[in-house]
Amino acid sequence: MFNKRLKIKALLASDDTGFEATVMGWVRTFRNNQFIALNDGSTNNNLQVVASLGLFEETTLKRLTTGACIKVTGEVVASLGKGQKVELKAASIEILGDSDAEKFPLQPKKHSLEFLREIAHLRFRTNTFGAIFRIRHSLAFAVHKFFNDKGFIYLHTPIITASDAEGAGEMFRVTTLPLDGSAPKNDDGSISFKEDFFGRSTNLTVSGQLEGELAAMAFSDVYTFGPTFRAENSNTARHLAEFWMIEPEVAFNDLEDNMNLAEAFIKYVIDYAMQHNKEDLEFLAQRLEEEEKQKPLAERSEMGLLDKLNFVVNNDFERLTYTEAIEILKESNHNKKKKFQYLIEGWGVDLQSEHERYLVEKHFKKPVILTDYPKNIKSFYMRLNEDGKTVAAMDILAPGIGEIVGGSQREERLDKLTARMKEMDIPAEELNWYLDTRRFGACPHAGFGLGFERLVQFVTGMGNIRDVIPFPRYPKSAEF
Ligand code: 4AD
Ligand code: MG
């Protein structure tokens, strides 16, 4: 019954007429008791289905409500309507699923993104979210294509781990122990995880990097692409508690190779979306332009979405050290006029997103790669530089987003790594397996992590990260 279905995208792409076709999809609108705008998700463009007057029972026509699912067979004919070459002249209409017009929350009008977030199970059926999730798909596909074409191995790292790869302590615990106070206890009153499912304390992974490094010491070039979890209480438009991260790890790469790989990667996936999602990007560009018109002139962005993406693909990212960035920030008028919430007074402080955005959006007006951060604000595994106070780290900052990539060359020297772990109170016994790579055939290597949702945000121009993942998880929210 269903296998003869023609996708609306394919139907609209050709100007062939005079043949019979069957389409299925959801009614967006039904006008004048005659014209159905039908969408099946293959494209944002609706197919116009014409239910000629007098041909269908009144009872059928009544059921052609917004949201209803139907199957239509008819002849593909040239369309007189504007904006489409062909339309379908319905010979038969079958209602596959009714949709009560009174109760269906999506009406053919503009809904706010906040409202749509509350009905995330239905928002796929809007133009905006149709476009976003087709682009998200393309970007995910492009990620795999980029690395596969370069001979990388896709590594599936564990979701449940016993380590805190970032050492930031922002982990969700995984346990089967009872929470009612009856969990087994140690002599000192603390919970005995020996009795827990894994016989130890476990959590959801914050990063697949450490396991990625193990595999890079055999395959040379690997990457992970999977969900990661952070219990940071950040209620912002750029943080999720569950997000997807891409983490390449490459043996024999130094920091510069790492930057080159990250820059080429970002340009490749953006270009891929521009080649394969033209219509959806144009739709979102238009949407953004209208949104921008609501803002005061001074706050509007100088470039439209497509110009911005083109610009990023075709221009080198600015590369500078943390130390140079601090100088720029310290000397900036913004700092002198005390416009930063956190004023830059000297070397060593962590950059806040206001500083990152100043560098990218005001100073350089392009993506920026910052390198060689103070060791005290970075993770234990980053390679110590000659100066003894900075590490071979790199963050990539993108306009409108801030940090999109975090990475580094790794500390491959066992003595330096264990010394650093000691300084940071990271117990070596727990990471013995990780240290083994430094004991047996260690080599210089580097990698980075790119937050997939931040990339999707950048490409779609969406202001809130909760709108680029199907079902966002954030503090006090895990619906659907
Ligand atoms: O900078 P982060 O914490 O780096 C790591 O996890 C390293 N292990 C990566 C590596 O070197 N293999 O996170 C990497 C990226 C950030 O730059 C950001 O894009 C994204 O992950 N990210 C988040 N995205 C959404 N919500 C959050 N809460 C995020 N935290 C990090
Ligand atoms: Mg980071």
XYZ file of C-alpha atoms and ligand atoms in Angstrom:
512
model
C 0.000 0.000 0.000
C 2.695 2.464 0.924
C 5.579 1.517 -1.300
C 4.443 3.488 -4.327
C 4.746 6.721 -2.399
C 6.493 9.548 -4.207
C 8.319 12.070 -2.058
C 7.079 15.607 -2.415
C 10.635 16.884 -2.848
C 11.142 14.641 -5.888
C 7.765 15.567 -7.308
C 8.398 19.294 -7.022
C 11.927 19.030 -8.372
C 10.790 17.899 -11.813
C 8.382 19.525 -14.238
C 7.144 16.212 -15.574
C 3.366 16.124 -15.824
C 0.641 13.823 -17.091
C 1.361 10.817 -14.882
C -0.313 9.327 -11.857
C 1.328 9.712 -8.472
C 0.604 8.810 -4.866
C 1.793 11.099 -2.086
C 1.371 10.981 1.674
C 1.878 13.646 4.233
C 0.342 16.055 6.703
C -2.081 18.808 5.825
C -0.645 22.243 6.503
C -3.673 24.206 5.283
C -6.876 23.614 3.402
C -8.229 26.643 1.548
C -11.470 27.352 -0.287
C -12.626 23.758 0.267
C -10.320 22.932 -2.641
C -6.599 23.532 -2.121
C -4.578 21.352 0.242
C -1.028 22.363 1.139
C 0.600 19.010 1.839
C 3.966 18.441 3.509
C 5.853 15.176 4.026
C 9.043 16.557 5.564
C 11.240 15.868 2.542
C 11.269 19.617 1.845
C 9.813 22.782 3.329
C 7.860 23.341 0.161
C 4.306 22.086 0.261
C 2.694 20.264 -2.591
C -0.538 21.840 -3.742
C -3.181 19.142 -3.950
C -6.373 20.169 -5.713
C -9.590 18.552 -4.549
C -11.836 19.596 -7.414
C -15.214 20.892 -6.331
C -17.942 18.296 -6.316
C -15.585 15.316 -6.522
C -15.355 14.488 -2.824
C -17.881 13.834 -0.083
C -18.459 16.686 2.305
C -17.568 14.282 5.154
C -14.095 13.735 3.650
C -13.505 17.439 3.055
C -14.385 18.201 6.665
C -11.608 15.905 7.804
C -8.930 17.793 5.821
C -7.815 19.777 8.830
C -4.400 21.189 9.703
C -2.304 18.306 11.045
C -4.333 15.475 9.504
C -2.388 12.772 7.703
C -3.588 11.802 4.253
C -2.823 9.679 1.245
C -3.631 11.172 -2.135
C -3.523 9.639 -5.593
C -4.047 11.702 -8.684
C -2.568 13.183 -11.803
C 0.453 15.454 -11.727
C -0.450 18.528 -13.761
C 1.148 21.878 -14.536
C 0.247 24.415 -11.884
C -1.225 27.817 -12.551
C -0.517 28.882 -8.981
C 2.600 30.918 -8.382
C 5.696 29.424 -6.770
C 5.263 25.908 -8.065
C 5.606 24.218 -11.409
C 3.340 21.256 -10.710
C 0.426 20.272 -8.530
C -1.556 17.116 -7.882
C -5.111 16.782 -9.109
C -6.609 14.432 -6.535
C -8.593 11.432 -7.791
C -8.737 9.766 -4.392
C -8.066 11.022 -0.882
C -7.703 8.675 2.042
C -7.521 9.988 5.587
C -4.783 8.037 7.355
C -5.019 9.970 10.607
C -7.510 12.613 11.676
C -6.433 15.723 13.545
C -8.998 17.528 15.632
C -8.702 21.131 14.496
C -9.968 22.402 17.829
C -7.290 20.587 19.760
C -4.240 20.579 17.434
C -1.853 23.120 18.965
C -0.168 24.133 15.699
C -2.193 26.620 13.740
C -1.211 27.965 10.341
C 0.281 31.129 11.830
C 3.525 32.223 13.467
C 4.149 30.665 16.868
C 6.871 31.791 19.253
C 9.924 29.578 19.671
C 9.208 29.398 23.401
C 5.730 28.039 22.759
C 7.057 25.551 20.221
C 9.617 24.318 22.765
C 6.719 23.311 24.993
C 5.307 21.217 22.179
C 8.638 19.895 20.932
C 6.922 16.648 19.942
C 4.964 18.557 17.301
C 7.366 21.325 16.324
C 9.004 19.128 13.657
C 5.908 19.919 11.629
C 6.736 23.607 11.297
C 8.804 25.190 8.535
C 11.449 26.454 10.927
C 12.060 23.134 12.652
C 11.754 21.194 9.424
C 14.608 23.279 8.054
C 16.701 23.052 11.242
C 16.531 19.287 11.538
C 17.193 18.601 7.880
C 20.297 20.793 8.213
C 21.263 19.045 11.452
C 21.073 15.734 9.603
C 23.240 17.030 6.765
C 25.856 18.332 9.153
C 26.003 14.988 10.978
C 26.412 13.202 7.665
C 29.124 15.668 6.614
C 31.014 15.028 9.864
C 31.268 11.346 9.046
C 32.078 12.034 5.426
C 34.884 14.428 6.269
C 36.630 11.991 8.586
C 35.908 8.893 6.550
C 37.382 10.522 3.442
C 40.534 11.229 5.449
C 40.846 7.628 6.648
C 39.808 8.194 10.265
C 38.288 5.362 12.323
C 34.934 6.150 13.947
C 35.271 5.021 17.541
C 32.306 4.379 19.837
C 33.412 5.451 23.287
C 31.452 4.393 26.372
C 28.545 6.419 27.696
C 28.897 5.079 31.222
C 32.360 5.735 32.640
C 34.134 5.846 35.966
C 36.301 8.835 35.109
C 35.843 12.572 34.847
C 37.710 13.323 31.628
C 37.568 17.075 32.083
C 38.215 17.025 35.815
C 35.456 19.575 36.242
C 33.196 17.415 38.400
C 30.059 18.139 36.418
C 28.834 14.571 36.183
C 25.519 12.778 36.336
C 25.820 9.753 38.570
C 24.753 6.318 37.286
C 23.606 3.926 39.988
C 21.107 1.192 40.788
C 21.458 1.699 44.537
C 18.264 2.690 46.346
C 17.813 6.383 47.085
C 15.652 5.925 50.174
C 18.558 5.842 52.599
C 18.888 2.060 52.611
C 21.970 1.988 50.321
C 24.897 0.020 51.813
C 27.338 2.181 53.744
C 31.060 2.146 54.481
C 32.286 2.345 58.075
C 32.585 6.114 57.788
C 28.936 6.424 56.751
C 29.590 7.140 53.055
C 27.775 5.061 50.444
C 29.536 1.827 49.501
C 29.636 1.709 45.734
C 31.202 -1.745 45.958
C 27.612 -2.941 46.194
C 26.528 -0.887 43.191
C 25.864 -2.385 39.746
C 29.396 -1.838 38.454
C 31.052 -2.344 41.828
C 32.223 1.234 41.791
C 30.961 4.754 41.401
C 30.037 5.557 37.786
C 28.719 8.485 35.802
C 27.587 9.534 32.344
C 30.523 10.550 30.191
C 31.481 14.216 29.871
C 33.826 13.477 26.954
C 35.103 10.511 24.966
C 38.557 12.006 24.687
C 40.517 9.791 27.068
C 39.267 6.630 25.372
C 39.840 8.321 22.009
C 43.484 8.798 22.937
C 43.840 5.081 23.662
C 42.599 4.198 20.192
C 44.693 6.897 18.505
C 47.735 5.066 19.877
C 46.844 2.218 17.523
C 44.867 3.617 14.596
C 46.655 6.996 14.459
C 43.523 8.849 13.348
C 40.224 8.373 15.173
C 37.130 10.382 15.994
C 34.119 9.978 18.212
C 30.671 11.446 17.661
C 28.269 10.793 20.460
C 26.206 12.175 23.297
C 27.953 13.725 26.283
C 26.454 14.869 29.556
C 27.241 17.744 31.850
C 25.496 18.530 35.095
C 26.566 22.160 35.015
C 23.829 24.444 36.179
C 24.107 26.746 33.188
C 20.784 28.128 32.120
C 22.055 29.792 28.965
C 21.284 29.825 25.252
C 24.533 27.879 24.613
C 24.474 25.104 27.224
C 22.705 21.778 27.294
C 22.935 19.041 29.910
C 22.964 16.492 27.077
C 24.764 17.471 23.910
C 26.556 15.736 21.054
C 30.271 16.143 20.635
C 32.683 15.302 17.836
C 36.164 14.496 19.113
C 38.973 13.660 16.703
C 42.232 12.445 18.202
C 45.316 12.193 16.020
C 48.726 10.646 16.679
C 51.702 12.636 15.389
C 49.760 15.925 15.330
C 50.990 18.983 17.166
C 48.975 22.055 18.091
C 49.333 23.621 14.668
C 48.208 20.439 12.886
C 45.310 20.344 15.319
C 44.261 23.892 14.436
C 44.571 23.154 10.730
C 42.388 20.063 11.086
C 39.737 21.890 13.111
C 39.590 24.828 10.724
C 39.378 22.607 7.639
C 36.717 20.483 9.336
C 34.471 23.402 10.261
C 34.756 24.879 6.774
C 34.006 21.532 5.171
C 30.817 20.803 7.088
C 29.476 24.328 6.635
C 30.208 24.170 2.928
C 28.501 20.772 2.761
C 25.331 22.219 4.258
C 25.481 25.168 1.867
C 25.680 22.765 -1.073
C 22.999 20.361 0.141
C 20.528 22.508 2.089
C 20.188 25.613 -0.047
C 16.434 25.976 0.311
C 16.377 25.371 4.032
C 19.232 27.820 4.598
C 17.518 30.441 2.478
C 14.363 29.961 4.493
C 16.235 30.401 7.784
C 18.185 33.368 6.415
C 14.886 35.036 5.586
C 13.520 34.197 9.012
C 16.579 35.689 10.685
C 16.374 38.813 8.589
C 12.833 39.400 9.777
C 13.833 38.756 13.356
C 16.708 41.226 13.017
C 14.304 43.922 11.844
C 12.716 43.849 15.298
C 16.035 44.823 16.878
C 17.449 48.331 17.236
C 19.845 49.203 14.383
C 22.952 49.033 16.533
C 22.256 45.439 17.571
C 21.613 44.064 14.112
C 24.286 41.867 12.608
C 26.146 43.263 9.653
C 25.845 40.129 7.571
C 22.934 37.931 6.640
C 23.132 34.221 7.434
C 24.352 33.114 4.006
C 26.944 35.893 3.765
C 28.214 34.948 7.193
C 28.569 31.270 6.266
C 30.258 32.153 2.990
C 32.619 34.428 4.819
C 33.616 31.722 7.284
C 34.206 29.168 4.552
C 36.340 31.545 2.499
C 38.495 33.306 5.071
C 41.293 32.207 7.363
C 40.481 32.083 11.046
C 42.470 34.562 13.126
C 45.077 32.805 15.277
C 46.608 34.351 18.367
C 47.753 33.394 21.834
C 45.811 33.873 25.028
C 48.496 36.342 26.127
C 47.992 38.457 23.005
C 44.228 38.310 23.473
C 44.512 39.531 27.050
C 46.553 42.516 25.839
C 43.895 43.388 23.249
C 41.110 43.059 25.787
C 42.945 45.009 28.482
C 43.662 47.869 26.126
C 40.206 47.908 24.568
C 37.912 50.879 25.012
C 35.314 48.427 26.209
C 37.518 47.516 29.161
C 38.617 51.067 29.823
C 35.029 52.284 29.838
C 34.173 49.407 32.161
C 31.659 47.921 29.757
C 32.700 44.369 30.562
C 30.956 42.824 33.516
C 34.273 41.162 34.375
C 37.055 43.682 33.776
C 40.344 42.369 32.427
C 43.029 43.430 34.831
C 45.806 41.012 34.132
C 47.145 37.759 32.824
C 45.861 34.451 34.112
C 42.104 34.989 34.348
C 39.698 32.779 32.464
C 37.907 34.488 29.584
C 34.182 34.999 29.988
C 31.884 34.717 27.032
C 31.605 38.533 26.888
C 35.370 38.672 26.244
C 35.284 35.926 23.662
C 32.460 37.650 21.855
C 34.239 40.988 21.941
C 37.292 39.475 20.251
C 35.263 37.705 17.590
C 32.427 40.113 16.935
C 33.957 43.523 17.606
C 37.704 43.231 17.223
C 38.472 40.644 14.533
C 35.010 40.166 13.040
C 35.820 36.574 12.122
C 36.352 33.208 13.842
C 39.324 33.251 16.167
C 41.601 30.480 17.425
C 43.103 31.264 20.808
C 46.096 29.205 21.888
C 48.485 28.685 24.770
C 46.277 29.350 27.764
C 47.554 29.476 31.349
C 47.794 25.911 32.631
C 45.758 26.751 35.712
C 42.548 27.353 33.785
C 42.837 24.248 31.592
C 42.566 20.459 31.951
C 45.270 18.170 33.284
C 45.993 16.403 29.981
C 47.147 19.464 28.019
C 50.806 19.633 27.044
C 52.950 21.954 29.120
C 54.786 24.591 27.063
C 58.478 25.476 27.492
C 57.595 28.507 29.587
C 56.246 26.200 32.298
C 53.109 28.288 32.780
C 51.055 27.866 29.613
C 49.722 24.759 27.862
C 49.324 23.888 24.171
C 45.569 24.466 24.250
C 43.326 25.904 21.581
C 39.773 27.201 21.662
C 37.912 28.231 18.542
C 35.501 31.109 19.000
C 32.723 31.760 16.506
C 30.662 34.920 15.933
C 27.374 34.829 17.818
C 28.308 31.585 19.559
C 31.541 32.021 21.459
C 33.480 28.812 22.124
C 32.635 26.194 19.530
C 35.771 24.032 19.825
C 38.061 23.182 22.721
C 41.197 21.140 22.168
C 44.908 20.746 22.753
C 48.095 18.917 22.094
C 48.232 16.232 24.776
C 50.909 15.777 27.401
C 52.638 12.626 26.184
C 55.546 12.787 28.680
C 54.726 10.479 31.582
C 56.675 12.404 34.232
C 55.146 15.736 33.288
C 51.648 14.265 33.107
C 51.792 12.540 36.477
C 53.290 15.647 38.074
C 50.416 17.709 36.735
C 47.856 15.187 37.948
C 49.374 15.315 41.393
C 49.166 19.113 41.415
C 45.515 18.880 40.464
C 44.668 16.069 42.909
C 43.737 13.604 40.202
C 44.380 10.087 41.551
C 46.781 8.258 39.222
C 45.425 4.805 40.226
C 42.080 5.626 38.633
C 43.681 6.550 35.318
C 46.270 3.813 35.146
C 44.916 2.629 31.816
C 45.281 6.158 30.432
C 48.826 6.456 31.731
C 49.707 3.152 30.044
C 49.637 4.931 26.670
C 52.437 7.109 28.029
C 54.320 4.054 29.232
C 54.148 1.985 26.057
C 54.932 3.712 22.790
C 53.887 7.227 23.675
C 53.910 9.790 20.888
C 53.004 13.419 20.355
C 49.289 13.677 19.635
C 46.472 16.176 19.645
C 42.724 16.444 19.380
C 39.719 18.623 19.962
C 36.026 18.554 20.755
C 33.407 20.388 18.738
C 29.989 20.889 20.301
C 27.620 19.693 17.592
C 24.650 21.794 18.720
C 26.775 24.925 18.759
C 27.740 24.149 15.176
C 24.085 23.642 14.222
C 23.276 26.913 15.959
C 25.950 28.687 13.977
C 24.816 27.278 10.639
C 21.082 27.800 11.198
C 21.465 31.179 12.899
C 19.220 30.044 15.746
C 19.696 32.072 18.900
C 18.939 29.335 21.416
C 20.660 25.954 21.578
C 17.399 24.396 22.827
C 16.000 24.870 19.343
C 18.623 22.874 17.455
C 18.360 19.537 19.294
C 15.090 17.616 19.012
C 14.442 17.221 22.730
C 16.650 19.512 24.809
C 17.758 18.627 28.331
C 18.595 21.532 30.617
C 18.178 22.375 34.296
C 14.637 21.507 35.432
C 13.670 20.154 32.045
C 13.758 16.627 30.658
C 10.422 16.392 28.966
C 9.656 14.045 26.089
O 35.894 22.470 25.880
P 35.311 21.146 26.230
O 34.876 20.922 27.626
O 36.427 20.094 25.791
C 36.383 18.743 25.996
O 35.453 18.133 26.452
C 37.598 18.054 25.470
N 37.658 16.701 26.066
C 37.547 17.986 23.966
C 38.726 17.321 23.345
O 39.798 17.903 23.345
N 38.557 16.121 22.825
O 34.082 20.844 25.273
C 34.258 20.843 23.876
C 33.127 21.583 23.190
C 33.024 23.049 23.582
O 33.920 23.834 22.852
C 31.571 23.346 23.226
O 31.429 23.559 21.834
C 30.891 22.036 23.566
O 31.880 21.028 23.575
N 30.230 22.097 24.877
C 28.911 22.213 25.055
N 27.894 22.323 24.183
C 26.645 22.414 24.682
N 26.344 22.402 25.991
C 27.339 22.294 26.924
N 27.022 22.255 28.211
C 28.690 22.192 26.458
N 29.874 22.068 27.073
C 30.806 22.003 26.100
Mg 36.231 24.323 26.662
